[in-house]
Coordinates of C-alpha atoms (C1' of nucleotides) in Angstrom, one line a residue:
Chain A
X1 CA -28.3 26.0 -78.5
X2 CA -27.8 29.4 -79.5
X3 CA -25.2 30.5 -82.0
X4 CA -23.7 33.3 -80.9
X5 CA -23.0 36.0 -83.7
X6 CA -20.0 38.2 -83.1
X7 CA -20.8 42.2 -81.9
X8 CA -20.1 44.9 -84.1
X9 CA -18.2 48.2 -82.9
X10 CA -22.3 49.4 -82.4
X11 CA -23.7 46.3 -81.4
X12 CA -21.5 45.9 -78.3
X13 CA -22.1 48.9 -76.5
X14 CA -25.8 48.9 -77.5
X15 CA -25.4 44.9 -75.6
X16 CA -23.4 47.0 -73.0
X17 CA -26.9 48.8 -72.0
X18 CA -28.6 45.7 -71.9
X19 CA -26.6 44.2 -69.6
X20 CA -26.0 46.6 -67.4
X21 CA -29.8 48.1 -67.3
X22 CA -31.3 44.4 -67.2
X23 CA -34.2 45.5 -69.8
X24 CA -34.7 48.9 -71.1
X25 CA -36.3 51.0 -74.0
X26 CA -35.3 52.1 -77.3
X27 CA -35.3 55.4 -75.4
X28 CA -32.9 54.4 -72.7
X29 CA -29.9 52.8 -74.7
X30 CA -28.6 55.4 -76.5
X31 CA -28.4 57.4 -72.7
X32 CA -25.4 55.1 -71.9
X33 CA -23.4 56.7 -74.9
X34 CA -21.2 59.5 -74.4
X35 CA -22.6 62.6 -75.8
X36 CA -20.4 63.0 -78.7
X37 CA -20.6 59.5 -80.0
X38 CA -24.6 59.0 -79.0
X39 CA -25.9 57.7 -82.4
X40 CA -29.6 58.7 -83.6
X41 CA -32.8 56.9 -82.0
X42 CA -33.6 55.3 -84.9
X43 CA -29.7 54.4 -85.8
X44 CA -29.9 52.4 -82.4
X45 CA -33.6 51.3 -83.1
X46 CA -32.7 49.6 -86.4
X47 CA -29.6 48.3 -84.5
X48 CA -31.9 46.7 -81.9
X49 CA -34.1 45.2 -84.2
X50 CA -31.4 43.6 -86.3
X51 CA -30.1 42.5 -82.6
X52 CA -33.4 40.8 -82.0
X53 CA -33.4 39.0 -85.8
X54 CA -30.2 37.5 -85.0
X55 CA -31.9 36.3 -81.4
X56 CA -29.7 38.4 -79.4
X57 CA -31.9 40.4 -77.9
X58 CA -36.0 39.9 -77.8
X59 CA -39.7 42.0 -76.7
X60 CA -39.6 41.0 -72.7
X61 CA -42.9 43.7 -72.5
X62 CA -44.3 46.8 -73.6
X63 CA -44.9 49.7 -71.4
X64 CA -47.2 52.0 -72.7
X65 CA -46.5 52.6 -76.3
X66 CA -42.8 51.4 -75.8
X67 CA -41.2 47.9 -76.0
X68 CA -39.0 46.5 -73.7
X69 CA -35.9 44.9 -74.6
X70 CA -33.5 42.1 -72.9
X71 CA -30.7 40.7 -73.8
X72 CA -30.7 37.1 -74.5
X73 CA -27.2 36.2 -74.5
X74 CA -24.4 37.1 -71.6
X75 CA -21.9 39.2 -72.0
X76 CA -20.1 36.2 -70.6
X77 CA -20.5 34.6 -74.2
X78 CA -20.9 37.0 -76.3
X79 CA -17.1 38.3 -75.0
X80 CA -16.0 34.5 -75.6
X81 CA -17.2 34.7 -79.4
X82 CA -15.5 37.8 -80.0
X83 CA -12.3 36.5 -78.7
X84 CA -12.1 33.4 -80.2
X85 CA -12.8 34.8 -83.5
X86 CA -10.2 37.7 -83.0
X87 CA -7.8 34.7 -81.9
X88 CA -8.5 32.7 -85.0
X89 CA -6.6 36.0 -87.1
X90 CA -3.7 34.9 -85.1
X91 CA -4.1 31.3 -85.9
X92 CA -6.0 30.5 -82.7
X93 CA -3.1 31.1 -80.7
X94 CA -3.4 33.8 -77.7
X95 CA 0.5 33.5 -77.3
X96 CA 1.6 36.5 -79.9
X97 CA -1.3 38.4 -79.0
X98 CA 0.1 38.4 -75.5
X99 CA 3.5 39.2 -77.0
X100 CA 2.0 42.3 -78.2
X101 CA 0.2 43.1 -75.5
X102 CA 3.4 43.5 -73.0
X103 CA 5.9 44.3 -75.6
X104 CA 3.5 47.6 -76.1
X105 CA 3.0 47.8 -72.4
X106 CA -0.7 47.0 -71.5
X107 CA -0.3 44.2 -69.1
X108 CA 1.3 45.2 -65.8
X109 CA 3.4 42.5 -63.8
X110 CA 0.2 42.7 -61.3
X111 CA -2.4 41.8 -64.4
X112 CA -0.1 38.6 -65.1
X113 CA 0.4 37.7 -61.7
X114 CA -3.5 37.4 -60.6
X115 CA -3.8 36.0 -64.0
X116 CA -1.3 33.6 -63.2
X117 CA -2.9 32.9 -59.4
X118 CA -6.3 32.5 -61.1
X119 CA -4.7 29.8 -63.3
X120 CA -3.4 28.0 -60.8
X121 CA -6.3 27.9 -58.8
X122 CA -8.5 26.8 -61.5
X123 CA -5.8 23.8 -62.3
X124 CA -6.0 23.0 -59.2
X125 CA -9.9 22.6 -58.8
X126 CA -9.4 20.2 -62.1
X127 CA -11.1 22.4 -64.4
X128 CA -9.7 20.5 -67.6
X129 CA -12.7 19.0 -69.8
Chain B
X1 CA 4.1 58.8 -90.3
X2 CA 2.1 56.1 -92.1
X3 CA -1.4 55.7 -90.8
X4 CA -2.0 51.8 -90.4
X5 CA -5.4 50.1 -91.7
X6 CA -7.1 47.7 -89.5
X7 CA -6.7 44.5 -92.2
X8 CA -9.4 42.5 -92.4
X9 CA -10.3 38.7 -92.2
X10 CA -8.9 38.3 -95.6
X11 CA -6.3 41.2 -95.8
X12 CA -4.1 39.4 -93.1
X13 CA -4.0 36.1 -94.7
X14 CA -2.6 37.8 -97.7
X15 CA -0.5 40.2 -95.6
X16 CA 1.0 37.0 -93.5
X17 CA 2.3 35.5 -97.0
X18 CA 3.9 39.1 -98.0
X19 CA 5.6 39.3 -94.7
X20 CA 6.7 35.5 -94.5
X21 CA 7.6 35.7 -98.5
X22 CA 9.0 38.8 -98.9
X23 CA 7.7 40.1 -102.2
X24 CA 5.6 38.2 -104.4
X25 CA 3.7 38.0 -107.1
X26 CA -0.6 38.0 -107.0
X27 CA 0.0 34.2 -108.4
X28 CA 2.1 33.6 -105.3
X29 CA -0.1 34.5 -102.7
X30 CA -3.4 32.1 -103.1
X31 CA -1.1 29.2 -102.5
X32 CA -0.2 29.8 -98.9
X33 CA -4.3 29.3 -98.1
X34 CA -5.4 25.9 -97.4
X35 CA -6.7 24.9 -101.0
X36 CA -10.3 24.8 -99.2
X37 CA -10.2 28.2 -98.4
X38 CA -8.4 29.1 -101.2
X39 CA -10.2 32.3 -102.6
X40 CA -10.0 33.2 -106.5
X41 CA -7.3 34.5 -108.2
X42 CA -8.7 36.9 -109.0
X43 CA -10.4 37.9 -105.6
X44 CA -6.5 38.1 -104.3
X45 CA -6.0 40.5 -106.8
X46 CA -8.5 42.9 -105.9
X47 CA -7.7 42.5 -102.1
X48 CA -3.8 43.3 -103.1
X49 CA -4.8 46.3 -105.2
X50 CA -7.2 47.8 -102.5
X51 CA -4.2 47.3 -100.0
X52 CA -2.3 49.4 -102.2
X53 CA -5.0 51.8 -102.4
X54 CA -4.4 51.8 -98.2
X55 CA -0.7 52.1 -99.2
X56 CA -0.1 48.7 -97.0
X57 CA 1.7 47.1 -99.8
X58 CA 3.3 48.5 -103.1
X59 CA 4.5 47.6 -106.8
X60 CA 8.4 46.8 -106.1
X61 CA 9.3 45.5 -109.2
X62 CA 8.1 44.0 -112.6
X63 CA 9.0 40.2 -113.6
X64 CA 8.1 39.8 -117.1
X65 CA 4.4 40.8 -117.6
X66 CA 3.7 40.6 -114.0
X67 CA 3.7 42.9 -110.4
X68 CA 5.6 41.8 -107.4
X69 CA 4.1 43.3 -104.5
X70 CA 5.6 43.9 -101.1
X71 CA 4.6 45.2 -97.9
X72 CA 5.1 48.6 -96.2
X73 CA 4.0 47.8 -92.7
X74 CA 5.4 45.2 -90.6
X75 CA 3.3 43.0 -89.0
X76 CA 4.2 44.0 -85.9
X77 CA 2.8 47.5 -87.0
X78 CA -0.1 46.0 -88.4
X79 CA -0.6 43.5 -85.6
X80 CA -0.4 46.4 -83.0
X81 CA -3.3 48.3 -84.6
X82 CA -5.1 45.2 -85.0
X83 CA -5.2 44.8 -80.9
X84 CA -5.2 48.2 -79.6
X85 CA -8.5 47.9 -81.9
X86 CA -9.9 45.0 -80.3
X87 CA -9.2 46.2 -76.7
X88 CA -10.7 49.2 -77.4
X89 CA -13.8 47.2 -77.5
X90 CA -13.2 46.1 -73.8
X91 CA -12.7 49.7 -72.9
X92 CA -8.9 49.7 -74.0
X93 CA -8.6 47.3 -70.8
X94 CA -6.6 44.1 -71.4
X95 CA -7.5 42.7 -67.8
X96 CA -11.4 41.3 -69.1
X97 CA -9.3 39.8 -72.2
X98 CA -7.4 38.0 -70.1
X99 CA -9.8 36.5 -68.0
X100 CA -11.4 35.6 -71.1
X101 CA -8.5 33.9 -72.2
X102 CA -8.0 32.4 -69.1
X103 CA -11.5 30.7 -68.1
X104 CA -11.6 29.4 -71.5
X105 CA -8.5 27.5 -71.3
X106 CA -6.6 29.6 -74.3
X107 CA -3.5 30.1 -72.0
X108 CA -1.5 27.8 -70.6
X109 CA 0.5 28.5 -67.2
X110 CA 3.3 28.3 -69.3
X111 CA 2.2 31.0 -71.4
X112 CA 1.4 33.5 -68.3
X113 CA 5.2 32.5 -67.0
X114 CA 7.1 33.5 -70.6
X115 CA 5.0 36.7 -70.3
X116 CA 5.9 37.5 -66.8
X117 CA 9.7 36.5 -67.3
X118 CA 9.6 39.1 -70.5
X119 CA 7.8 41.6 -68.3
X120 CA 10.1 41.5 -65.8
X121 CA 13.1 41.6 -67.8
X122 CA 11.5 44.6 -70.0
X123 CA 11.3 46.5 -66.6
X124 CA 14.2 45.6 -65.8
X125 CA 15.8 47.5 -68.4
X126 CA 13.5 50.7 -68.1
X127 CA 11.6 50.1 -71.4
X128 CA 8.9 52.5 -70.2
X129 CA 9.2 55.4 -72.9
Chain C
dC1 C1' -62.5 64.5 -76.9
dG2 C1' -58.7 66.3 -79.4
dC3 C1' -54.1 67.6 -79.7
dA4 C1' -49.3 67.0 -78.7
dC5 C1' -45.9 63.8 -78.1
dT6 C1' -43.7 59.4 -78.4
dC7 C1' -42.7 55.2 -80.4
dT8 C1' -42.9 51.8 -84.0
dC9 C1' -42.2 50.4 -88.5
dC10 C1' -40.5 50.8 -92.9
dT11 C1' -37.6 52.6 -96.3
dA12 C1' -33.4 54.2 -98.0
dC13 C1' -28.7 55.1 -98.7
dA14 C1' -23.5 54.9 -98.2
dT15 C1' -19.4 52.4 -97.4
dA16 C1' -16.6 48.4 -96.8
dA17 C1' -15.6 43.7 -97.7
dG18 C1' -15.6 39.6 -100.2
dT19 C1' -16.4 37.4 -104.4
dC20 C1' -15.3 36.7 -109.1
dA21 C1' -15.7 36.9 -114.5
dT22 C1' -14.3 38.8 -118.6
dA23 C1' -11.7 41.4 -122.0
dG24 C1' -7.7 42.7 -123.6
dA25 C1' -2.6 43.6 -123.1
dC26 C1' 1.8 41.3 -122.8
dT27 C1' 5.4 37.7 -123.1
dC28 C1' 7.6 33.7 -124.5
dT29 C1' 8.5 29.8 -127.2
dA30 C1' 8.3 27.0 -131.2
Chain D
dT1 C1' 5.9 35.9 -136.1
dA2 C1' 2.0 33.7 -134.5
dG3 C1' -0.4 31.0 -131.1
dA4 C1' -0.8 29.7 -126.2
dG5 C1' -0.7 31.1 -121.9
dT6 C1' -0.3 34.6 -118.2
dC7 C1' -1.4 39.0 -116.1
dT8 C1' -3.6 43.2 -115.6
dA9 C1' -7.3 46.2 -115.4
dT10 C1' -12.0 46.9 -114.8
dG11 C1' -16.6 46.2 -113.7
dA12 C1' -20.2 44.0 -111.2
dC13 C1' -22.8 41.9 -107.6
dT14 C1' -23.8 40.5 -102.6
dT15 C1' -23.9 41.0 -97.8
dA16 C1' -23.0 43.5 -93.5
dT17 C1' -22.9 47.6 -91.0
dG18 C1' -23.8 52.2 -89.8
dT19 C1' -26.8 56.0 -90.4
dA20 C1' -31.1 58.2 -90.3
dG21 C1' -35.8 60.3 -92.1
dG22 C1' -40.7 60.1 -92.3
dA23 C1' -45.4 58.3 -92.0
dG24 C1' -48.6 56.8 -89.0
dA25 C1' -50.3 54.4 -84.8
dG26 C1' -50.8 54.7 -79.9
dT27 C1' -51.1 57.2 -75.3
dG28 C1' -52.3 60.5 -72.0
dC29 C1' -53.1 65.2 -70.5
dG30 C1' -56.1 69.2 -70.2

DNA sequence: CGCACTCTCCTACATAAGTCATAGACTCTA
DNA sequence: TAGAGTCTATGACTTATGTAGGAGAGTGCG
């Protein structure tokens, strides 16, 4: 199976264009980044390629001249990677980072209560390995 | 108004035994790793120093021939900037964390009912600045 | 066909992080 | 005071990431 590697800051939103163009051209990613941040064509095509040595991305086909690339993991997984390794700086536990996140007010009451609904509904359905 | 770093893998282990010890020497602060992940003495050094550098930790006091260091930030501080980092990854959103959190079993309907009691009694008392 | 354009491929470089060894200064005890 | 032991200070090396230029191959229009 896959190993997963964790994003970087660039990585991500280069994965970002992946996954939500389904399979695109060097050309096309950096289109997805706001104008002031858009990094070079070649900052993204060395970014890509590294992508695709670590298996995350591969050649689906070549159009004309220009390859075109697919993502080869989900964002699905590739989110769960980069939270479990940012939970294992808080020793694996999601509790203080929770702490944090309402003591500084970004969860609302309504974000905790669907979270709590979705919780229930999966304990319900059993969904304990 | 002291800008805060985003410490690293190994900044925050050394960090954690400054906030839990107080003030310590380089000597001190290997020994609060597992000894299998116990990185050189010397390699804590360097870490400590380049945290001063970042003006994250500073020279309080001299014990015969040797520095005892303390922290400037809490970890509260630090932990802060550690998360608003991360989310900013999501898009700043916490709600995709969450669900991460949640499908993956990482919170417990425990955890989601502490938060929500805290939430509610943080509104209650108009914490909103 | 030939030229303009695009894309690939390779190379290079800077910074940050993690890793540690070594030399020499300092301290304390016998 | 002299030796043993401890710390500091410094330098060095590796890997990862972000950043991008330039040469040359490939494509398609006029």
């Amino acid at each position: 199976m896959a190993k997963i590697p964790n994003l970087t800051r660039l990585e991500l939103p280069i994965m970002d264009a992946l996954w939500a163009g389904g399979a695109l051209s060097i050309r096309e990613i950096p289109q997805s980044f706001p104008s002031e941040k858009r990094p070079a064509y070649t900052t993204v095509q060395t970014m890509v390629y590294r992508l695709e040595g670590k298996k995350v991305v591969h050649r689906l086909k070549k159009i004309s001249n220009a390859h075109i690339f697919e993502a080869l993991v989900s964002r699905q997984a590739a989110q769960r990677r980069l939270i479990d390794d940012f939970l294992a700086r808080f020793g694996g536990k999601a509790q203080p980072v929770m702490a944090q996140l309402i003591e500084t007010g970004r969860l609302s009451l309504k974000d905790i209560e669907d979270a709590e609904s979705t919780l229930r509904r999966l304990a319900k359905q059993g969904k304990q390995p």
